[in-house]
Short mmCIF file of C-alpha atoms in Angstrom, two decimals:
data_model
loop_
_atom_site.label_atom_id
_atom_site.label_comp_id
_atom_site.label_asym_id
_atom_site.label_seq_id
_atom_site.Cartn_x
_atom_site.Cartn_y
_atom_site.Cartn_z
CA MET A 1 -89.05 91.53 -62.84
CA PHE A 2 -91.47 90.67 -60.05
CA LEU A 3 -91.89 87.09 -58.86
CA LEU A 4 -94.17 85.67 -56.24
CA ARG A 5 -94.80 82.09 -55.20
CA ARG A 6 -97.19 81.03 -52.46
CA ASN A 7 -98.38 77.69 -51.18
CA SER A 8 -101.99 77.16 -50.10
CA TYR A 9 -101.05 75.95 -46.63
CA CYS A 10 -99.38 79.22 -45.73
CA VAL A 11 -101.77 81.86 -47.04
CA LYS A 12 -104.84 80.89 -45.05
CA SER A 13 -105.62 83.20 -42.16
CA PHE A 14 -105.36 81.05 -39.06
CA SER A 15 -105.80 83.86 -36.56
CA LYS A 16 -106.49 87.53 -36.14
CA MET A 17 -102.87 88.16 -35.28
CA ALA A 18 -100.78 90.53 -37.38
CA GLN A 19 -99.80 89.71 -40.94
CA TYR A 20 -97.09 91.73 -42.67
CA SER A 21 -95.85 91.90 -46.24
CA ILE A 22 -92.07 91.61 -46.71
CA ALA A 23 -89.79 91.54 -49.75
CA VAL A 24 -86.47 89.86 -50.54
CA CYS A 25 -84.35 91.39 -53.27
CA GLN A 26 -81.93 89.76 -55.68
CA PHE A 27 -79.44 91.22 -58.14
CA THR A 28 -75.88 90.88 -59.46
CA ALA A 29 -73.59 93.24 -57.60
CA THR A 30 -70.36 94.43 -59.20
CA ASN A 31 -67.47 96.60 -58.08
CA ASN A 32 -69.41 99.76 -59.03
CA LYS A 33 -71.00 100.96 -55.80
CA GLN A 34 -73.10 103.69 -57.39
CA ASN A 35 -74.56 101.31 -59.97
CA ASN A 36 -75.36 98.84 -57.21
CA LEU A 37 -77.09 101.59 -55.21
CA ALA A 38 -79.13 102.55 -58.29
CA VAL A 39 -80.27 98.93 -58.71
CA VAL A 40 -81.16 98.64 -55.02
CA THR A 41 -83.15 101.89 -55.24
CA LYS A 42 -85.25 100.36 -58.05
CA LEU A 43 -85.77 97.18 -56.02
CA VAL A 44 -86.85 99.13 -52.97
CA ASP A 45 -89.25 101.24 -55.08
CA GLU A 46 -90.86 98.08 -56.48
CA SER A 47 -91.04 96.48 -53.02
CA VAL A 48 -92.79 99.55 -51.62
CA LYS A 49 -95.33 99.37 -54.45
CA GLN A 50 -96.02 95.81 -53.28
CA LYS A 51 -96.68 97.25 -49.79
CA ALA A 52 -93.68 95.62 -48.12
CA LYS A 53 -93.11 96.85 -44.57
CA MET A 54 -89.55 95.51 -44.48
CA ILE A 55 -87.15 94.90 -47.35
CA PHE A 56 -84.21 92.49 -47.29
CA LEU A 57 -81.05 92.94 -49.38
CA PRO A 58 -78.36 90.31 -50.06
CA GLU A 59 -74.86 90.00 -48.71
CA ALA A 60 -72.36 92.30 -50.49
CA PHE A 61 -75.19 94.60 -51.59
CA ASP A 62 -72.59 97.39 -51.56
CA TYR A 63 -70.13 95.71 -53.96
CA ILE A 64 -68.35 92.53 -54.99
CA ALA A 65 -64.72 93.33 -55.74
CA LYS A 66 -62.34 91.63 -58.13
CA ASP A 67 -59.77 90.97 -55.41
CA HIS A 68 -58.90 91.73 -51.77
CA THR A 69 -56.99 94.88 -52.65
CA GLU A 70 -59.98 96.38 -54.42
CA ALA A 71 -62.30 95.24 -51.61
CA ARG A 72 -60.22 97.16 -49.07
CA GLU A 73 -60.13 100.27 -51.25
CA LEU A 74 -63.93 100.28 -51.71
CA SER A 75 -64.78 99.66 -48.05
CA GLU A 76 -66.32 102.33 -45.80
CA PRO A 77 -67.02 102.73 -42.07
CA LEU A 78 -70.57 102.64 -40.69
CA ASN A 79 -70.67 106.42 -40.62
CA GLY A 80 -69.53 106.69 -44.26
CA THR A 81 -71.32 108.06 -47.31
CA LEU A 82 -72.85 104.79 -48.52
CA ILE A 83 -74.68 103.89 -45.32
CA SER A 84 -75.95 107.48 -45.19
CA GLU A 85 -77.49 106.86 -48.63
CA TYR A 86 -79.24 103.75 -47.33
CA LYS A 87 -80.49 105.60 -44.26
CA ASN A 88 -81.99 108.23 -46.54
CA LEU A 89 -83.53 105.53 -48.73
CA ALA A 90 -85.26 103.90 -45.73
CA LYS A 91 -86.49 107.25 -44.43
CA LEU A 92 -87.72 108.39 -47.86
CA HIS A 93 -89.95 105.33 -48.25
CA GLY A 94 -90.80 104.88 -44.57
CA VAL A 95 -89.67 101.23 -44.56
CA TRP A 96 -87.22 99.11 -42.58
CA LEU A 97 -84.19 97.76 -44.42
CA SER A 98 -82.09 94.69 -43.74
CA ILE A 99 -78.79 95.34 -45.50
CA GLY A 100 -76.60 92.32 -45.08
CA GLY A 101 -72.95 91.80 -45.75
CA PHE A 102 -71.74 95.41 -45.69
CA HIS A 103 -67.94 95.70 -46.01
CA GLU A 104 -67.40 97.64 -42.78
CA LYS A 105 -63.95 99.25 -42.71
CA ILE A 106 -61.93 98.81 -39.49
CA ASN A 107 -58.62 100.06 -40.82
CA ASP A 108 -56.71 100.04 -44.11
CA ASN A 109 -56.23 96.28 -43.97
CA LEU A 110 -59.17 94.70 -42.11
CA LEU A 111 -62.94 94.69 -42.49
CA TYR A 112 -66.04 93.29 -40.81
CA ASN A 113 -68.81 91.61 -42.81
CA SER A 114 -71.76 93.39 -41.17
CA HIS A 115 -75.53 92.90 -41.25
CA ILE A 116 -77.26 96.22 -40.53
CA ILE A 117 -80.89 96.94 -39.69
CA ILE A 118 -82.13 100.45 -40.53
CA ASP A 119 -85.55 101.60 -39.33
CA CYS A 120 -88.13 103.72 -41.17
CA GLU A 121 -86.68 106.89 -39.63
CA GLY A 122 -83.29 106.16 -41.14
CA GLN A 123 -81.68 105.10 -37.87
CA VAL A 124 -79.37 102.09 -37.46
CA ARG A 125 -81.14 99.78 -35.01
CA ALA A 126 -78.79 96.80 -34.98
CA VAL A 127 -75.42 95.65 -36.32
CA TYR A 128 -74.33 92.01 -36.45
CA ARG A 129 -70.80 91.17 -37.54
CA LYS A 130 -70.45 87.77 -39.22
CA THR A 131 -69.01 85.20 -36.83
CA HIS A 132 -68.46 82.19 -39.13
CA LEU A 133 -66.04 82.95 -41.96
CA PHE A 134 -66.20 81.12 -45.30
CA ASP A 135 -62.81 79.42 -45.68
CA ILE A 136 -63.25 76.47 -48.05
CA SER A 137 -61.47 74.62 -50.82
CA LEU A 138 -63.38 72.50 -53.35
CA PRO A 139 -60.68 71.67 -55.91
CA ASN A 140 -62.91 69.42 -58.03
CA ASP A 141 -65.31 72.32 -58.53
CA ARG A 142 -62.54 74.93 -58.81
CA VAL A 143 -63.89 76.87 -55.84
CA THR A 144 -61.44 78.22 -53.28
CA LEU A 145 -62.36 81.09 -50.97
CA LYS A 146 -60.73 82.29 -47.78
CA GLU A 147 -62.84 85.01 -46.25
CA SER A 148 -60.56 85.32 -43.23
CA GLU A 149 -57.83 86.85 -45.42
CA LEU A 150 -60.01 89.95 -45.69
CA ILE A 151 -62.62 89.77 -42.93
CA VAL A 152 -62.31 89.72 -39.13
CA GLY A 153 -64.86 87.44 -37.48
CA GLY A 154 -67.34 89.03 -35.08
CA SER A 155 -67.39 88.05 -31.42
CA GLN A 156 -71.06 88.57 -30.53
CA ILE A 157 -74.38 86.92 -31.33
CA ALA A 158 -76.85 89.73 -31.88
CA ILE A 159 -79.84 89.64 -29.54
CA PRO A 160 -82.99 89.38 -31.76
CA ILE A 161 -84.34 92.85 -32.52
CA GLU A 162 -87.93 94.05 -32.42
CA THR A 163 -89.15 95.18 -35.86
CA PRO A 164 -92.61 96.02 -37.30
CA ILE A 165 -92.85 92.46 -38.70
CA GLY A 166 -91.72 90.59 -35.57
CA LYS A 167 -88.56 89.81 -33.68
CA LEU A 168 -85.61 89.35 -36.04
CA GLY A 169 -82.55 87.11 -35.62
CA LEU A 170 -79.52 88.27 -37.60
CA SER A 171 -77.02 86.07 -39.46
CA ILE A 172 -75.04 86.19 -42.71
CA CYS A 173 -74.59 83.55 -45.44
CA TYR A 174 -72.16 80.88 -44.11
CA ASP A 175 -73.75 81.21 -40.65
CA LEU A 176 -76.60 79.22 -42.20
CA ARG A 177 -74.55 76.02 -41.82
CA PHE A 178 -74.42 76.34 -38.02
CA PRO A 179 -77.82 75.39 -36.53
CA GLU A 180 -76.66 76.26 -33.01
CA LEU A 181 -76.84 79.94 -33.94
CA SER A 182 -80.42 79.76 -35.20
CA LEU A 183 -81.58 77.65 -32.24
CA ILE A 184 -80.10 80.17 -29.80
CA GLN A 185 -81.83 83.00 -31.65
CA LYS A 186 -85.15 81.15 -31.41
CA LYS A 187 -84.48 80.56 -27.72
CA LEU A 188 -83.94 84.31 -27.31
CA GLY A 189 -87.33 85.05 -28.87
CA ALA A 190 -86.80 85.32 -32.63
CA SER A 191 -89.79 84.79 -34.93
CA ILE A 192 -87.87 85.48 -38.14
CA LEU A 193 -84.34 84.43 -39.10
CA THR A 194 -82.43 86.32 -41.78
CA TYR A 195 -79.59 85.07 -44.00
CA PRO A 196 -78.43 87.70 -46.50
CA SER A 197 -76.14 85.69 -48.73
CA ALA A 198 -73.86 85.38 -51.73
CA PHE A 199 -73.82 81.57 -51.93
CA THR A 200 -71.55 80.21 -54.65
CA HIS A 201 -73.28 78.49 -57.52
CA VAL A 202 -71.63 75.16 -56.62
CA THR A 203 -72.61 75.13 -52.94
CA GLY A 204 -75.96 76.76 -53.67
CA LYS A 205 -77.06 73.98 -56.03
CA ALA A 206 -76.19 71.39 -53.41
CA HIS A 207 -77.29 72.91 -50.12
CA TRP A 208 -79.00 76.34 -50.27
CA GLU A 209 -82.67 75.36 -50.31
CA ILE A 210 -82.17 72.34 -48.03
CA LEU A 211 -80.40 74.36 -45.35
CA LEU A 212 -82.91 77.23 -45.39
CA ARG A 213 -85.89 74.91 -45.08
CA ALA A 214 -84.14 72.94 -42.33
CA ARG A 215 -83.49 76.11 -40.30
CA ALA A 216 -87.16 77.07 -40.64
CA ILE A 217 -88.43 73.63 -39.61
CA GLU A 218 -86.14 73.12 -36.63
CA THR A 219 -86.71 76.62 -35.19
CA GLN A 220 -90.34 77.03 -36.31
CA CYS A 221 -89.41 80.51 -37.53
CA TYR A 222 -89.88 82.32 -40.81
CA VAL A 223 -86.61 82.35 -42.73
CA VAL A 224 -85.82 85.25 -45.05
CA ALA A 225 -82.81 84.86 -47.35
CA ALA A 226 -81.94 87.56 -49.87
CA ALA A 227 -79.20 86.36 -52.23
CA GLN A 228 -76.79 87.53 -54.88
CA TYR A 229 -77.35 86.15 -58.38
CA GLY A 230 -75.18 85.39 -61.39
CA LYS A 231 -71.70 86.25 -62.66
CA HIS A 232 -70.10 89.16 -60.81
CA ASN A 233 -66.66 88.84 -62.40
CA GLU A 234 -64.37 86.13 -63.76
CA LYS A 235 -63.95 84.60 -60.30
CA ARG A 236 -67.42 84.82 -58.73
CA ILE A 237 -70.77 83.30 -59.64
CA SER A 238 -73.65 83.35 -57.15
CA HIS A 239 -76.53 80.88 -56.94
CA GLY A 240 -79.45 83.28 -56.47
CA GLN A 241 -82.83 81.77 -55.48
CA SER A 242 -83.65 84.36 -52.81
CA MET A 243 -86.53 82.99 -50.79
CA ILE A 244 -88.93 83.28 -47.89
CA VAL A 245 -89.71 80.06 -46.01
CA ASN A 246 -92.52 79.70 -43.49
CA PRO A 247 -92.28 77.89 -40.11
CA TRP A 248 -93.67 74.72 -41.66
CA GLY A 249 -90.71 74.63 -44.04
CA GLU A 250 -92.59 75.68 -47.16
CA ILE A 251 -91.12 78.11 -49.67
CA VAL A 252 -93.73 80.85 -49.90
CA ALA A 253 -91.87 83.16 -52.28
CA GLU A 254 -88.66 82.89 -54.30
CA CYS A 255 -86.55 84.41 -57.07
CA PRO A 256 -84.79 82.53 -59.90
CA ARG A 257 -81.71 80.40 -59.37
CA TYR A 258 -78.67 80.87 -61.57
CA GLN A 259 -78.65 79.22 -65.00
CA GLU A 260 -75.41 79.24 -66.95
CA GLY A 261 -75.57 81.40 -70.04
CA LYS A 262 -78.85 83.02 -69.00
CA ASP A 263 -78.68 86.59 -67.77
CA MET A 264 -81.41 87.75 -65.40
CA ASP A 265 -82.52 91.21 -64.37
CA GLU A 266 -82.81 92.13 -60.74
CA SER A 267 -85.89 90.65 -59.05
CA ILE A 268 -87.90 90.63 -55.85
CA ALA A 269 -90.10 88.09 -54.09
CA VAL A 270 -92.88 89.12 -51.74
CA ALA A 271 -94.77 87.12 -49.12
CA ILE A 272 -96.76 87.53 -45.92
CA VAL A 273 -95.32 86.98 -42.46
CA ASP A 274 -98.29 85.62 -40.51
CA LEU A 275 -97.51 85.53 -36.80
CA GLY A 276 -100.79 83.74 -36.14
CA PHE A 277 -99.69 80.91 -38.41
CA LEU A 278 -96.31 80.85 -36.67
CA ASN A 279 -98.00 80.46 -33.28
CA ARG A 280 -100.24 77.71 -34.61
CA VAL A 281 -97.23 75.72 -35.84
CA ARG A 282 -95.48 76.13 -32.50
CA ASN A 283 -98.58 75.23 -30.48
CA GLU A 284 -99.51 72.16 -32.53
CA MET A 285 -95.96 70.80 -32.51
CA PRO A 286 -94.32 72.23 -29.36
CA VAL A 287 -90.85 70.87 -30.05
CA PHE A 288 -89.09 73.36 -27.81
CA SER A 289 -91.05 72.18 -24.77
CA HIS A 290 -89.97 68.63 -25.67
CA ARG A 291 -86.26 69.42 -25.65
CA ARG A 292 -84.29 67.37 -23.12
CA ASN A 293 -82.54 70.19 -21.28
CA ASP A 294 -81.52 67.67 -18.64
CA LEU A 295 -79.39 65.93 -21.29
CA TYR A 296 -78.27 68.79 -23.53
CA ASN A 297 -78.59 72.53 -23.77
CA LEU A 298 -77.63 75.48 -25.90
CA ASN A 299 -76.44 78.55 -24.05
CA LEU A 300 -75.27 81.93 -25.19
CA LEU A 301 -71.72 81.90 -23.89
CA GLN A 302 -70.34 85.31 -23.10
CA ASN A 303 -67.44 86.67 -21.13
CA PRO A 304 -68.93 88.63 -18.19
CA GLN A 305 -66.45 91.38 -19.01
CA ASP A 306 -68.25 91.83 -22.33
CA ILE A 307 -71.78 92.32 -21.01
CA GLY A 308 -71.50 95.96 -22.00
CA GLN A 309 -70.85 95.17 -25.67
CA VAL A 310 -74.44 94.58 -26.78
CA ASN A 311 -77.73 96.40 -26.14
CA TYR A 312 -80.69 94.62 -24.58
CA SER A 313 -84.39 94.52 -25.44
CA PHE A 314 -86.92 95.56 -22.81
CA ALA A 315 -90.29 95.05 -24.52
CA ASP A 316 -90.15 97.59 -27.38
CA LYS A 317 -87.42 99.61 -25.68
CA ILE A 318 -83.65 99.35 -25.99
CA ILE A 319 -81.63 99.20 -22.76
CA PRO A 320 -78.13 100.62 -23.38
CA ALA A 321 -75.50 97.99 -22.64
CA SER A 322 -73.63 100.52 -20.54
CA THR A 323 -76.45 100.54 -17.98
CA VAL A 324 -76.44 96.73 -17.52
CA PHE A 325 -74.40 95.60 -14.53
CA TYR A 326 -75.08 91.85 -14.35
CA ARG A 327 -76.15 89.10 -16.70
CA SER A 328 -77.06 85.50 -15.92
CA LYS A 329 -78.09 82.67 -18.20
CA TYR A 330 -81.63 83.96 -18.76
CA SER A 331 -81.75 87.37 -17.06
CA PHE A 332 -80.06 90.74 -16.89
CA ALA A 333 -79.96 93.51 -14.27
CA PHE A 334 -79.81 97.19 -15.11
CA THR A 335 -79.99 100.61 -13.50
CA ASN A 336 -83.29 102.46 -13.49
CA ILE A 337 -84.11 105.65 -15.35
CA ARG A 338 -86.75 106.49 -12.70
CA CYS A 339 -86.16 105.47 -9.10
CA VAL A 340 -88.75 105.34 -6.33
CA VAL A 341 -85.94 105.11 -3.76
CA PRO A 342 -82.16 105.45 -4.18
CA GLY A 343 -80.73 102.15 -5.41
CA HIS A 344 -83.95 101.07 -7.15
CA VAL A 345 -82.86 98.65 -9.95
CA LEU A 346 -84.56 96.20 -12.30
CA VAL A 347 -83.98 92.56 -13.20
CA SER A 348 -85.56 91.33 -16.44
CA THR A 349 -85.60 88.21 -18.58
CA LEU A 350 -83.36 88.19 -21.66
CA ARG A 351 -86.22 86.83 -23.71
CA VAL A 352 -89.11 89.22 -24.16
CA ALA A 353 -92.05 87.57 -22.35
CA HIS A 354 -95.14 89.44 -21.16
CA ARG A 355 -96.15 87.45 -18.07
CA LEU A 356 -94.57 85.10 -15.56
CA GLN A 357 -96.74 82.34 -16.95
CA ASP A 358 -94.99 82.77 -20.32
CA LEU A 359 -91.62 81.77 -18.87
CA SER A 360 -90.07 78.32 -18.76
CA GLN A 361 -89.22 76.75 -15.41
CA GLU A 362 -85.55 77.44 -16.06
CA GLU A 363 -86.24 81.11 -16.78
CA ILE A 364 -88.37 81.51 -13.65
CA ALA A 365 -85.73 79.93 -11.45
CA ASP A 366 -82.97 82.01 -12.98
CA LEU A 367 -84.96 85.26 -12.72
CA PHE A 368 -85.56 84.94 -8.99
CA GLN A 369 -82.12 83.52 -8.19
CA THR A 370 -80.66 86.52 -10.01
CA SER A 371 -83.00 88.86 -8.13
CA VAL A 372 -81.83 87.49 -4.77
CA LYS A 373 -78.20 87.83 -5.81
CA VAL A 374 -78.72 91.42 -6.96
CA CYS A 375 -80.76 92.26 -3.87
CA LYS A 376 -77.90 91.29 -1.55
CA VAL A 377 -75.53 93.62 -3.35
CA ILE A 378 -78.04 96.48 -3.49
CA GLU A 379 -78.70 96.26 0.25
CA THR A 380 -74.96 96.26 0.98
CA ILE A 381 -74.25 99.30 -1.16
CA ASN A 382 -77.19 101.29 0.15
CA ASN A 383 -76.68 100.31 3.80
CA ALA A 384 -80.17 98.85 3.87
CA GLN A 385 -81.46 96.03 6.04
CA SER A 386 -84.57 95.17 4.00
CA SER A 387 -85.87 95.24 0.44
CA THR A 388 -89.16 95.42 -1.37
CA ILE A 389 -89.04 92.95 -4.24
CA CYS A 390 -91.99 93.39 -6.56
CA VAL A 391 -93.32 91.93 -9.80
CA GLN A 392 -96.28 93.66 -11.44
CA ASP A 393 -97.57 90.74 -13.48
CA GLY A 394 -99.95 92.14 -16.09
CA LYS A 395 -101.60 95.43 -16.98
CA PHE A 396 -104.14 95.44 -14.14
CA ALA A 397 -101.38 94.80 -11.63
CA GLY A 398 -99.70 98.04 -12.68
CA GLN A 399 -97.32 96.63 -15.30
CA THR A 400 -96.57 99.42 -17.78
CA VAL A 401 -93.75 97.69 -19.69
CA PRO A 402 -95.03 94.37 -21.13
CA HIS A 403 -91.88 92.41 -20.35
CA VAL A 404 -91.40 90.37 -17.17
CA HIS A 405 -89.22 92.29 -14.72
CA VAL A 406 -88.54 92.49 -11.00
CA HIS A 407 -88.27 95.76 -9.08
CA ILE A 408 -85.67 95.70 -6.31
CA LEU A 409 -85.98 98.60 -3.87
CA PRO A 410 -83.64 98.82 -0.85
CA ARG A 411 -85.57 99.85 2.28
CA LYS A 412 -84.59 101.76 5.41
CA GLN A 413 -86.49 102.48 8.58
CA GLY A 414 -88.81 105.45 8.15
CA ASP A 415 -88.25 105.89 4.42
CA PHE A 416 -92.04 106.23 4.04
CA ASP A 417 -94.53 107.57 6.59
CA ASN A 418 -96.64 104.50 6.00
CA ASN A 419 -94.59 101.48 5.05
CA ASP A 420 -96.95 100.30 2.30
CA ASP A 421 -96.98 103.72 0.62
CA ILE A 422 -94.10 102.40 -1.46
CA TYR A 423 -96.57 100.48 -3.60
CA MET A 424 -98.52 103.66 -4.36
CA HIS A 425 -95.29 105.43 -5.31
CA LEU A 426 -94.25 102.47 -7.46
CA ALA A 427 -97.59 102.54 -9.28
CA GLN A 428 -97.29 106.27 -9.90
CA HIS A 429 -93.65 106.59 -10.87
CA ASP A 430 -94.09 105.36 -14.45
CA LYS A 431 -96.93 107.83 -15.00
CA ASP A 432 -94.74 110.81 -14.18
CA THR A 433 -93.33 111.98 -17.51
CA SER A 434 -91.83 115.25 -16.30
CA SER A 435 -88.19 115.69 -17.17
CA GLN A 436 -87.27 116.08 -13.50
CA CYS A 437 -88.07 112.44 -12.76
CA PHE A 438 -85.64 111.05 -15.34
CA ARG A 439 -82.04 110.31 -14.56
CA THR A 440 -79.43 110.94 -17.24
CA VAL A 441 -77.78 108.08 -19.07
CA GLN A 442 -74.50 109.22 -17.55
CA GLU A 443 -75.92 108.77 -14.04
CA GLN A 444 -77.17 105.30 -14.90
CA GLU A 445 -73.83 104.35 -16.49
CA HIS A 446 -71.87 105.55 -13.47
CA GLU A 447 -74.05 103.49 -11.14
CA ALA A 448 -73.78 100.40 -13.40
CA TYR A 449 -70.00 100.70 -13.52
CA MET A 450 -69.86 100.81 -9.74
CA LEU A 451 -72.26 97.85 -9.36
CA LYS A 452 -70.33 95.62 -11.80
CA LYS A 453 -67.41 95.55 -9.37
CA TYR A 454 -69.55 93.57 -6.93
CA PHE A 455 -70.28 90.87 -9.53
CA TYR A 456 -67.11 90.75 -11.63
CA GLN A 457 -63.51 91.46 -10.85
CA GLN A 458 -62.36 94.36 -13.02
#
């Protein structure tokens, strides 16, 4: 079955910016993993025929067990056979997959509920482990679930990931009820929010559509929610109604919702992600610039000891967490793969922004305060008495990575024959692609480990 719903307001072309076709998939998972994989393969095939660049699967796409004992027995680690099958599926079709709600095995007793992004080469690009666990009791509706008896809650908010359709914020099902998470993801640069789900029929009837549209409206993001549908076993019934919502809060594509006594085949819904439309909504109603940050604020709280637990985006590149040695509210500092002088490091904004003019006042202040703090440490370590602090703001200023960043280069007397030659060397160093100019990851990690000691007690 193929279903598609569009509203006239969303399909007009408001700009020449990129538009991408995406698909959400819906089916009724059981405790038979191979049957579930066969169904997903059909859904992916159909989505590819509809020219989808990225395909979204629901929570528990791998299986829905009859009880906790069976769930533990069926679980696999990330490097297990099932995820290998999904990697091959993505690579075979040359598409990105969002596979949400994987039962990731930690040990014989405990699991994570993990949202995984696989790219078109079959590589895992991001993993988010569900942070809000679904522990509820609705006795009048005979619904009692305690996810924490099986699942360990994650401890990290995933930094939005660059994908071919835009920057993606990752969540899972019950996370939908916590707007702080979606607002933080928007603040970190997300254009699309994802909620792979297995909403119960009772809670889905009451809240599913309302919550999804609310998250889209308040963040001015596309919201993509692939959902489980129907009766999985005697204990579980899912609401269905997978949908794609645009930044204006309109449902632009959806699958059927559950109807008692009516079996449905698997289905997909396809729509266009129009980043030009997204920008128009944000420009015409700039709610984030109206936020009263002097009265309230949402911050990504993180133990400084854990800065090495998550990778960072640097334009379209991934900076390994192990090379990051300091993180502030809006910025992070990391060791350099190519150094003009020993001790040459970079400070960048957490949010991917191309130019200084794209930053908020808070981000600008934080970036340069962080740069000064880092500079003091770098001078101390390198026994330097001066520093060159440089921002190449735009392509014609020599910027080769389109993400605001500050070069910090410790300087010593006589390090260049002509003092200003450093700018020529800085302009040339990114153009040198010979293997000799690259430092190894191990060298960068060793330097980052040493630098962390100057910012955090270890």
